[in-house]
PDB file of C-alpha atoms in Angstrom:
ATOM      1  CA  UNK A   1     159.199   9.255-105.650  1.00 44.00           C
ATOM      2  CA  UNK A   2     155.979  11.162-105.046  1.00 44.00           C
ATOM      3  CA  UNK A   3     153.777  12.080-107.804  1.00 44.00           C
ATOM      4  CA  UNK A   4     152.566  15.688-108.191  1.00 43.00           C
ATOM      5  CA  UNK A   5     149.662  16.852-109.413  1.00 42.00           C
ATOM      6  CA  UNK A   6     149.279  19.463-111.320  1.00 40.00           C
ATOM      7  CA  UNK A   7     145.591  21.410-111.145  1.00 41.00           C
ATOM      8  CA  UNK A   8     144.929  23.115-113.658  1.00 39.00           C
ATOM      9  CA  UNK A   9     143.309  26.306-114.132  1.00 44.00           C
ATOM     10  CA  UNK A  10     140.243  28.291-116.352  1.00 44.00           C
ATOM     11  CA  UNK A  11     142.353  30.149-118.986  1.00 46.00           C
ATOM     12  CA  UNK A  12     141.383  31.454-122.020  1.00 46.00           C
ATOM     13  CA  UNK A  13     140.160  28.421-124.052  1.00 47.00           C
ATOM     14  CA  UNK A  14     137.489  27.678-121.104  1.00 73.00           C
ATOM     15  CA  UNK A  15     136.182  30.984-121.734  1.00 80.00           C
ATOM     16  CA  UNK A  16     135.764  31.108-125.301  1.00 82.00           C
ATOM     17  CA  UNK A  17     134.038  27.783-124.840  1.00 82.00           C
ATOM     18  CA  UNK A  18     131.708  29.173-122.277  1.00 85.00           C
ATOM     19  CA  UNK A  19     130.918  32.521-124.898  1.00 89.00           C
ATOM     20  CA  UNK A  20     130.675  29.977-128.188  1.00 90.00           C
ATOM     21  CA  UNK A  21     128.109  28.336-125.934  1.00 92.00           C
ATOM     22  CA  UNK A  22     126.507  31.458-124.836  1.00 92.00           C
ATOM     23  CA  UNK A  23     126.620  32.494-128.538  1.00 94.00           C
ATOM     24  CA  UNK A  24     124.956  29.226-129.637  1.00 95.00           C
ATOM     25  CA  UNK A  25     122.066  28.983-127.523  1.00 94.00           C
ATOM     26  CA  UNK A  26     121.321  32.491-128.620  1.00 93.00           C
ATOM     27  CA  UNK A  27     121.394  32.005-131.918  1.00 94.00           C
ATOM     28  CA  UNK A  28     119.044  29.152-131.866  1.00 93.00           C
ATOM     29  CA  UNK A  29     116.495  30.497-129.953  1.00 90.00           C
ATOM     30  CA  UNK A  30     116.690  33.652-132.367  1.00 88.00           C
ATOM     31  CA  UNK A  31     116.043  31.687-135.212  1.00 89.00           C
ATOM     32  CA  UNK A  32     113.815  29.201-133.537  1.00 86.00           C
ATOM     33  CA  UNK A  33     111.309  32.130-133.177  1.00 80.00           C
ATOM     34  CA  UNK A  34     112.146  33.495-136.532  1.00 79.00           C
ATOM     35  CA  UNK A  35     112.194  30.486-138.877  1.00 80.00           C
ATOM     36  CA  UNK A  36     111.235  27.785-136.470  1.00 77.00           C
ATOM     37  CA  UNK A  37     112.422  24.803-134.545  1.00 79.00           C
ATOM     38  CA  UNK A  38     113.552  22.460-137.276  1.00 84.00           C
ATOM     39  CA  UNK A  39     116.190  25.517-138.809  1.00 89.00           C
ATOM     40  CA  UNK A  40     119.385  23.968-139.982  1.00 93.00           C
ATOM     41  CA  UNK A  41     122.536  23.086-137.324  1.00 94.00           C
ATOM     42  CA  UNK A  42     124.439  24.760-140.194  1.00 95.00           C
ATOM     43  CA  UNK A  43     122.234  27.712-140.148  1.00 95.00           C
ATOM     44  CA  UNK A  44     122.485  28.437-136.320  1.00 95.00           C
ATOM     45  CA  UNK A  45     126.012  27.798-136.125  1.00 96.00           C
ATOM     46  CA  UNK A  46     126.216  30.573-138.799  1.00 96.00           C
ATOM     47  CA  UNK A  47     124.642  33.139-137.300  1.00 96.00           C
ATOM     48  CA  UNK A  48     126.200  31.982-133.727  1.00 95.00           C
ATOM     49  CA  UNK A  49     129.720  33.028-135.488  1.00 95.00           C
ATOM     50  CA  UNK A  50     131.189  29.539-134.756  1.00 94.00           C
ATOM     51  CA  UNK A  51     132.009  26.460-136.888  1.00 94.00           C
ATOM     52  CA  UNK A  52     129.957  23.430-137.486  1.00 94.00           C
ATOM     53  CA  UNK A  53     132.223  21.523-135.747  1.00 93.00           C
ATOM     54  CA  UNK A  54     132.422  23.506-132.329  1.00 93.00           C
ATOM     55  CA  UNK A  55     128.690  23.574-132.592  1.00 95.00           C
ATOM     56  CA  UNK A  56     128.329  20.214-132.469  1.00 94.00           C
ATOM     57  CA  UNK A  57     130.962  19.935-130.001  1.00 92.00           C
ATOM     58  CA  UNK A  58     128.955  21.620-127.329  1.00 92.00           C
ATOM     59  CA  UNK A  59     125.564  20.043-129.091  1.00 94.00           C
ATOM     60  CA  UNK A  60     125.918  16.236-130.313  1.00 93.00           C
ATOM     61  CA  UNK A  61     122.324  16.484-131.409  1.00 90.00           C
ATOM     62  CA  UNK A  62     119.106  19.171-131.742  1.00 89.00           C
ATOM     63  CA  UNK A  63     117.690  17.877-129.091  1.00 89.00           C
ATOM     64  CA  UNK A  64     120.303  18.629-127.004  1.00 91.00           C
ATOM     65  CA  UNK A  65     120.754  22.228-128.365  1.00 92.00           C
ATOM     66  CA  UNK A  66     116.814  22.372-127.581  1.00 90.00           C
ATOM     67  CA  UNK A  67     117.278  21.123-124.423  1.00 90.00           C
ATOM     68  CA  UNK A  68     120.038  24.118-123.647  1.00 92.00           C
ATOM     69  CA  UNK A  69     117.485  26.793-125.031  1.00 91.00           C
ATOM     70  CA  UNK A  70     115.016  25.485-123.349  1.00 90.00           C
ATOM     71  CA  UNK A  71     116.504  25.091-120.483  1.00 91.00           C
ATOM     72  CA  UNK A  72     117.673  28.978-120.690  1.00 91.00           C
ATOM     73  CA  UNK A  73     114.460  29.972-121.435  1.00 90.00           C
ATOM     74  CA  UNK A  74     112.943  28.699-117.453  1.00 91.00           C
ATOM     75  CA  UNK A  75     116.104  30.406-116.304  1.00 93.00           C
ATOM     76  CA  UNK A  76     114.699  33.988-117.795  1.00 93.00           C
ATOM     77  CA  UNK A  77     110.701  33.097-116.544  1.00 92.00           C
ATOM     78  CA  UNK A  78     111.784  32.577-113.604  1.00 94.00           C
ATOM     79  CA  UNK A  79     114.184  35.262-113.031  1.00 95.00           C
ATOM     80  CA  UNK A  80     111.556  37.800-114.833  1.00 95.00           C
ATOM     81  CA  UNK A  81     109.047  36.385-111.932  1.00 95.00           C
ATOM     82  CA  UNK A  82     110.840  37.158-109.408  1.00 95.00           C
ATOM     83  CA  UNK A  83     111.337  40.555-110.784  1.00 96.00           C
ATOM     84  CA  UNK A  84     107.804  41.431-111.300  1.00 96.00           C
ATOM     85  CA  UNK A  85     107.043  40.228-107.558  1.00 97.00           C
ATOM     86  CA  UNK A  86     109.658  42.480-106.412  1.00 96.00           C
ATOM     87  CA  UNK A  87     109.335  45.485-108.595  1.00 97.00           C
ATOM     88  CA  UNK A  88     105.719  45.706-108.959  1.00 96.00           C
ATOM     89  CA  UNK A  89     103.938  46.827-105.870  1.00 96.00           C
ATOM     90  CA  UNK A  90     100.212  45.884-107.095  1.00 97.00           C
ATOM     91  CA  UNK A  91     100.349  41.872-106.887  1.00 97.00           C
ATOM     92  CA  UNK A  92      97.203  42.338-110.412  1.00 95.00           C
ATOM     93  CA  UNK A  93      99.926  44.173-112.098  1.00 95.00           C
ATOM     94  CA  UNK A  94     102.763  41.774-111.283  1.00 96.00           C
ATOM     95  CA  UNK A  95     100.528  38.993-112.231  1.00 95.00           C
ATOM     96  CA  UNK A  96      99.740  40.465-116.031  1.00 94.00           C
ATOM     97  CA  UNK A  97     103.105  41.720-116.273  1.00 94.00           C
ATOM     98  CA  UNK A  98     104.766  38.047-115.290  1.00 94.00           C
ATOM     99  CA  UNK A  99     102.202  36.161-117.854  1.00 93.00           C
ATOM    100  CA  UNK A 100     102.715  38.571-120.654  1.00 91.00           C
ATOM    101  CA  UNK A 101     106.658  37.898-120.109  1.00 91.00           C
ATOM    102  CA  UNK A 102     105.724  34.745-119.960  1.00 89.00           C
ATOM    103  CA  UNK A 103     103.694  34.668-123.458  1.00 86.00           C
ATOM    104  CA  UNK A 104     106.587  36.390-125.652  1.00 85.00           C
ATOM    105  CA  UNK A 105     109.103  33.708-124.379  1.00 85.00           C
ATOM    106  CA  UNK A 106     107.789  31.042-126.306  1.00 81.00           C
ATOM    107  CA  UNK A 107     107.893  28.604-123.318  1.00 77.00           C
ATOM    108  CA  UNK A 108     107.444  25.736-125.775  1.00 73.00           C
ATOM    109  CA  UNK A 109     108.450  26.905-128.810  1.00 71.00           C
ATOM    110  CA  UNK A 110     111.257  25.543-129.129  1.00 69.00           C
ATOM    111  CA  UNK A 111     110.651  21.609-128.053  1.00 75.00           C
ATOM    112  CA  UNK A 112     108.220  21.572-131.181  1.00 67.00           C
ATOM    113  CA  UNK A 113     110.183  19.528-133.108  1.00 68.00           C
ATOM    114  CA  UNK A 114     112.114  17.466-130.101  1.00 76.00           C
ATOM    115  CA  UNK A 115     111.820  13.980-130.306  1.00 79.00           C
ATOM    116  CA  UNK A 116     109.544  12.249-127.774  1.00 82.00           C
ATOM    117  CA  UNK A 117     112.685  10.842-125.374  1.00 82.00           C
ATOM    118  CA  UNK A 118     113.644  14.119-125.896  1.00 80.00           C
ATOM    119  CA  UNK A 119     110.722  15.999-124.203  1.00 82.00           C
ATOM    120  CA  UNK A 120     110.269  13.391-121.407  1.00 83.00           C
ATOM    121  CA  UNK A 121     114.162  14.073-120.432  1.00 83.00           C
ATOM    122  CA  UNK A 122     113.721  17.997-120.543  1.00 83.00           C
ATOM    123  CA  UNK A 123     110.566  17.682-118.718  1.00 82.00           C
ATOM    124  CA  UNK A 124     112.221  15.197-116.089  1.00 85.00           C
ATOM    125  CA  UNK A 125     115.160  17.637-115.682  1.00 88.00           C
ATOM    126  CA  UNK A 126     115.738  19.124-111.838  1.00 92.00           C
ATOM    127  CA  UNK A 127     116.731  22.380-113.223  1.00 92.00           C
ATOM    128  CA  UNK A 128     113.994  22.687-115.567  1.00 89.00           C
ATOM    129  CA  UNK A 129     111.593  21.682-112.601  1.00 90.00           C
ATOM    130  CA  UNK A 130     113.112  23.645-109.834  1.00 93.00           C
ATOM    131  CA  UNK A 131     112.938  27.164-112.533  1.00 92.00           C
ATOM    132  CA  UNK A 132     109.076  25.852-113.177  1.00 89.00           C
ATOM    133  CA  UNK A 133     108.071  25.724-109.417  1.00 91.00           C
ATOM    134  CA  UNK A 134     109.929  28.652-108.761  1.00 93.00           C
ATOM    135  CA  UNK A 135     108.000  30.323-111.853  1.00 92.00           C
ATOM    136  CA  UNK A 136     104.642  29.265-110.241  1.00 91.00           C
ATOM    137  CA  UNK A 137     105.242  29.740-106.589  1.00 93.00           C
ATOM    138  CA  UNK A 138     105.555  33.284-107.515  1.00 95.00           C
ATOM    139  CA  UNK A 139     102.082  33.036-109.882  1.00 94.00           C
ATOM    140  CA  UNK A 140     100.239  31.427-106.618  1.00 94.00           C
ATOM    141  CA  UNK A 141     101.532  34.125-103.996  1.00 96.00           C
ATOM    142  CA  UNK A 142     100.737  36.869-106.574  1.00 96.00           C
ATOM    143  CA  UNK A 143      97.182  35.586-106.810  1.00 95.00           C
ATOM    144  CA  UNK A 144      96.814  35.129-103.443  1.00 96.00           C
ATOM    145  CA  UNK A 145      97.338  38.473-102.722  1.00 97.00           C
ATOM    146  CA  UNK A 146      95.859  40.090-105.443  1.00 96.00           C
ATOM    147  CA  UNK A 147      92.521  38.179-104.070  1.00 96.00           C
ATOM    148  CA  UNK A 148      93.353  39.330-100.711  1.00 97.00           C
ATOM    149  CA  UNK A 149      93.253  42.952-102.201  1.00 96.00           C
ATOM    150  CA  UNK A 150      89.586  41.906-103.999  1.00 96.00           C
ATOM    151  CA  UNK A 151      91.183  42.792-107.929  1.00 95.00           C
ATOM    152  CA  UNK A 152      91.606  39.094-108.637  1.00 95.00           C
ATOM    153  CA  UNK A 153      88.455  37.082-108.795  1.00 93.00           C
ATOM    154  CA  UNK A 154      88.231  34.690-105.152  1.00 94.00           C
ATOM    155  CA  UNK A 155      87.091  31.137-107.260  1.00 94.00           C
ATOM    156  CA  UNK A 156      90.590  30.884-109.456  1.00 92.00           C
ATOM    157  CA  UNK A 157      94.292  29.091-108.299  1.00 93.00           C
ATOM    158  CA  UNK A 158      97.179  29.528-110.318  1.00 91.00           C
ATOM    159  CA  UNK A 159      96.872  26.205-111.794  1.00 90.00           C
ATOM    160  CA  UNK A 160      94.016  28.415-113.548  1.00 92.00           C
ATOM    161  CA  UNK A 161      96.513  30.632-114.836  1.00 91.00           C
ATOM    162  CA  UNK A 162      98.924  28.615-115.884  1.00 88.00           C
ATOM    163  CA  UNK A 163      96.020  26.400-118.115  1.00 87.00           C
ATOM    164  CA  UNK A 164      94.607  29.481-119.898  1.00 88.00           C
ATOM    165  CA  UNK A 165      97.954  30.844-120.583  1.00 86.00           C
ATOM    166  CA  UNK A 166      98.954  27.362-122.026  1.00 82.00           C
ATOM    167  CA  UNK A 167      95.780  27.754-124.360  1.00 81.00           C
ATOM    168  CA  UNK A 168      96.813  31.465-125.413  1.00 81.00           C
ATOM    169  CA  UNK A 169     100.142  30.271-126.154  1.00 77.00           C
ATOM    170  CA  UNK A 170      99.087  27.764-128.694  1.00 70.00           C
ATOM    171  CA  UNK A 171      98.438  30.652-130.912  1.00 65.00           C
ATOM    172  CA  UNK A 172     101.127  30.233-133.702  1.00 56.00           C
ATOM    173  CA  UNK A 173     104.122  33.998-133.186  1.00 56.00           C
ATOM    174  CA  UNK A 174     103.692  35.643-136.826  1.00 48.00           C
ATOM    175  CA  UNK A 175     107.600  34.523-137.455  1.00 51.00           C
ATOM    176  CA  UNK A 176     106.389  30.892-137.554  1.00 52.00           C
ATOM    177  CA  UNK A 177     103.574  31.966-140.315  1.00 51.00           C
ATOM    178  CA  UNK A 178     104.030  30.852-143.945  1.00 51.00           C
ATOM    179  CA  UNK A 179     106.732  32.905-145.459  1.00 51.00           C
ATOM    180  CA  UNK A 180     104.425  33.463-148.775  1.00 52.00           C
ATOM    181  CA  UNK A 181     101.596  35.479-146.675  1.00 50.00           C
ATOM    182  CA  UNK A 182     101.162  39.241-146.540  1.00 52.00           C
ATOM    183  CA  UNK A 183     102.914  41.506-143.666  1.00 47.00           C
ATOM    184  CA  UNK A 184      98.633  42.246-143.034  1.00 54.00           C
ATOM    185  CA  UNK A 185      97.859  38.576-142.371  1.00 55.00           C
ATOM    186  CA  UNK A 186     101.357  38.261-139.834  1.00 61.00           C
ATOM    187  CA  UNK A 187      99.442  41.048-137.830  1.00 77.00           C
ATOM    188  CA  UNK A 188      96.460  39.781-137.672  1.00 81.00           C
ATOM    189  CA  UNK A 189      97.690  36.364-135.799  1.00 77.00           C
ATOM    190  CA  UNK A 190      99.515  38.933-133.786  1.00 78.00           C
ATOM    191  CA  UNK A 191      96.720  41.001-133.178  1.00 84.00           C
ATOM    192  CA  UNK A 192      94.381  37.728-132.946  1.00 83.00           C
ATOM    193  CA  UNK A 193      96.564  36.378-129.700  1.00 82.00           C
ATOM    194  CA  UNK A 194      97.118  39.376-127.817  1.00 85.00           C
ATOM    195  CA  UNK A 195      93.332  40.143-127.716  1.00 89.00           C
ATOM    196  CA  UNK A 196      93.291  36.901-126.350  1.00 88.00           C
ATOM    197  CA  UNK A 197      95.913  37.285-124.218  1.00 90.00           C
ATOM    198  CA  UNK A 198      93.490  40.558-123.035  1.00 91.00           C
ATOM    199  CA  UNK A 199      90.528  38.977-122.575  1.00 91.00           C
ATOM    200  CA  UNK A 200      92.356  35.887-120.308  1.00 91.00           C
ATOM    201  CA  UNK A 201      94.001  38.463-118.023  1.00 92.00           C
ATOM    202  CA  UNK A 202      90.389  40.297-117.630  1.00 92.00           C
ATOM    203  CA  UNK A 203      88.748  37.189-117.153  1.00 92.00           C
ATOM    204  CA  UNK A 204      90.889  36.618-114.093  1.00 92.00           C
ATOM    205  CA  UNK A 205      90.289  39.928-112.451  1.00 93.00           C
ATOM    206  CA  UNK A 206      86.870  40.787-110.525  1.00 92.00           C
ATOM    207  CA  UNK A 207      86.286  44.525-112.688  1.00 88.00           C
ATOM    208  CA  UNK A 208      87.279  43.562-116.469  1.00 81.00           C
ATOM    209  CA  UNK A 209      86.712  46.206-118.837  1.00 82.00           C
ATOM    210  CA  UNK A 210      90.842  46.350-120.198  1.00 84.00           C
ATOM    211  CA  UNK A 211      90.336  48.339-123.527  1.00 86.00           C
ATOM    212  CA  UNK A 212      91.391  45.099-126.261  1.00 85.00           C
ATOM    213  CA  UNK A 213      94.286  46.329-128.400  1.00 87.00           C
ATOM    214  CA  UNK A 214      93.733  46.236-132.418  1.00 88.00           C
ATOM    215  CA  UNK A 215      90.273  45.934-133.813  1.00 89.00           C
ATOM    216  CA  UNK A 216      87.146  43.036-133.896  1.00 89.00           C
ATOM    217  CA  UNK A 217      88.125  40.335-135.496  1.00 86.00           C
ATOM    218  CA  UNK A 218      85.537  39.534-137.880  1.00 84.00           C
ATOM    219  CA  UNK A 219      84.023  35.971-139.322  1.00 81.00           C
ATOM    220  CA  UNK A 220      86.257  36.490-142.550  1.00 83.00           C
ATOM    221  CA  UNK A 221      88.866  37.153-140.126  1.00 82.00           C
ATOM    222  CA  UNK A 222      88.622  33.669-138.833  1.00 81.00           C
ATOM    223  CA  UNK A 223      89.013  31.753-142.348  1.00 81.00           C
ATOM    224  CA  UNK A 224      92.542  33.978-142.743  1.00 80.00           C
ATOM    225  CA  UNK A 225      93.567  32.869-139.390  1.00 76.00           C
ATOM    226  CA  UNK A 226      92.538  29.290-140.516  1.00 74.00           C
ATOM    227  CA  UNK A 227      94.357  29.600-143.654  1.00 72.00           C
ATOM    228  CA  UNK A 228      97.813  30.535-141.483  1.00 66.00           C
ATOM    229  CA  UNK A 229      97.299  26.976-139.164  1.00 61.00           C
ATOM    230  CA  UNK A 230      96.785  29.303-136.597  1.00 56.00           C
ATOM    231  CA  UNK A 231      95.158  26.499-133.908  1.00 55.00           C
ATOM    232  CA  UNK A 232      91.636  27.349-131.992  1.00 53.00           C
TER     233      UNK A 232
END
């Protein structure tokens, strides 16, 4: 007698796993930004709406969970580069808006507390590397042009680019600040890494002169900013 086999098809469970998924990798990166990478499973599977047990289902460990954030979060960069190349007819423009997109994601926000296999297997990943070449094939073309165009200083690459933004990012996001400190000492890391984030984008660009949002920071400015671990 033959044997038949039976396929079987996507119904509703497959779904709901797919949206718990969905659900969980938002939730962590939520509260990876607001309380930081090392937030309790338990915490994140709360907010995600799902058990304990269906979160680590889909996520036998953090790093894995990390890994699925972070893997989300290339996915986005290099989906909002492609979208500033196409929408944004002024290759300068496209340029600042793709590295300020770049600067709220938190590109490594989330590994901060991933174990050192951890990072090395992320890192080593072909869809984390094919997002990340995609990401800065779009940074070199925009420069390219932009120097072509003579708003981009001639002497940079977009190996430049990507170093200086890694610097700017190493500013700590106010959510990651001590809990204890004033709402006036959150915005001034804020306001402390988006000046910088200013100044890097006009130091790229042949005519600076980009008004700097906030105010001066000023000498007692920099013990706060000490006093918050901010790193400079």
């Amino acid at each position: 007698m033959r044997t038949r086999t039976v396929t079987m098809q996507p119904g509703p469970l497959r779904a709901d796993a797919r949206r718990n998924r969905e659900q969980i990798i938002e939730a962590a990166r939520t509260l990876f930004l607001r309380l930081g990478p090392d937030v309790p499973m338990e915490e994140i599977a709360r907010s995600a709406g799902v058990g304990v047990g269906t979160l680590y289902r889909r996520f036998p460990d953090r790093d894995e969970l990390i890994k699925a954030v972070s893997l989300d979060t290339f996915s986005r960069l290099a989906e909002l580069a492609t979208r500033a190349e196409r929408e944004e007819p002024d290759p300068a423009t496209a340029l600042t808006r793709l590295l300020h997109s770049a600067l709220e994601l938190h590109l490594g926000l989330a590994t901060a507390s991933m174990s050192a296999p951890g990072k090395r297997a992320l890192m080593d990943s072909p869809e984390v590397s094919a997002y990340r070449t995609e990401a800065i094939a779009v940074v070199g073309r925009l420069v390219r042009r932009a120097q072509q165009e003579g708003t981009i200083r001639p002497d940079i690459g977009p190996g430049d680019v990507a170093v200086a933004l890694a610097v700017v990012s190493r500013f700590l996001p106010p959510a990651l600040l001590p809990t204890d400190l004033p709402p006036t000492e959150n915005d001034l890391a804020d306001m402390a890494r988006h000046r910088l984030f200013t100044l890097m984008i006009d130091g790229l660009r042949t005519t600076p002169g980009t008004p700097l949002p906030g105010r001066p920071i000023e000498d007692q400015d920099v013990e706060t900013l000490r006093r918050q671990r901010t790193p400079f």
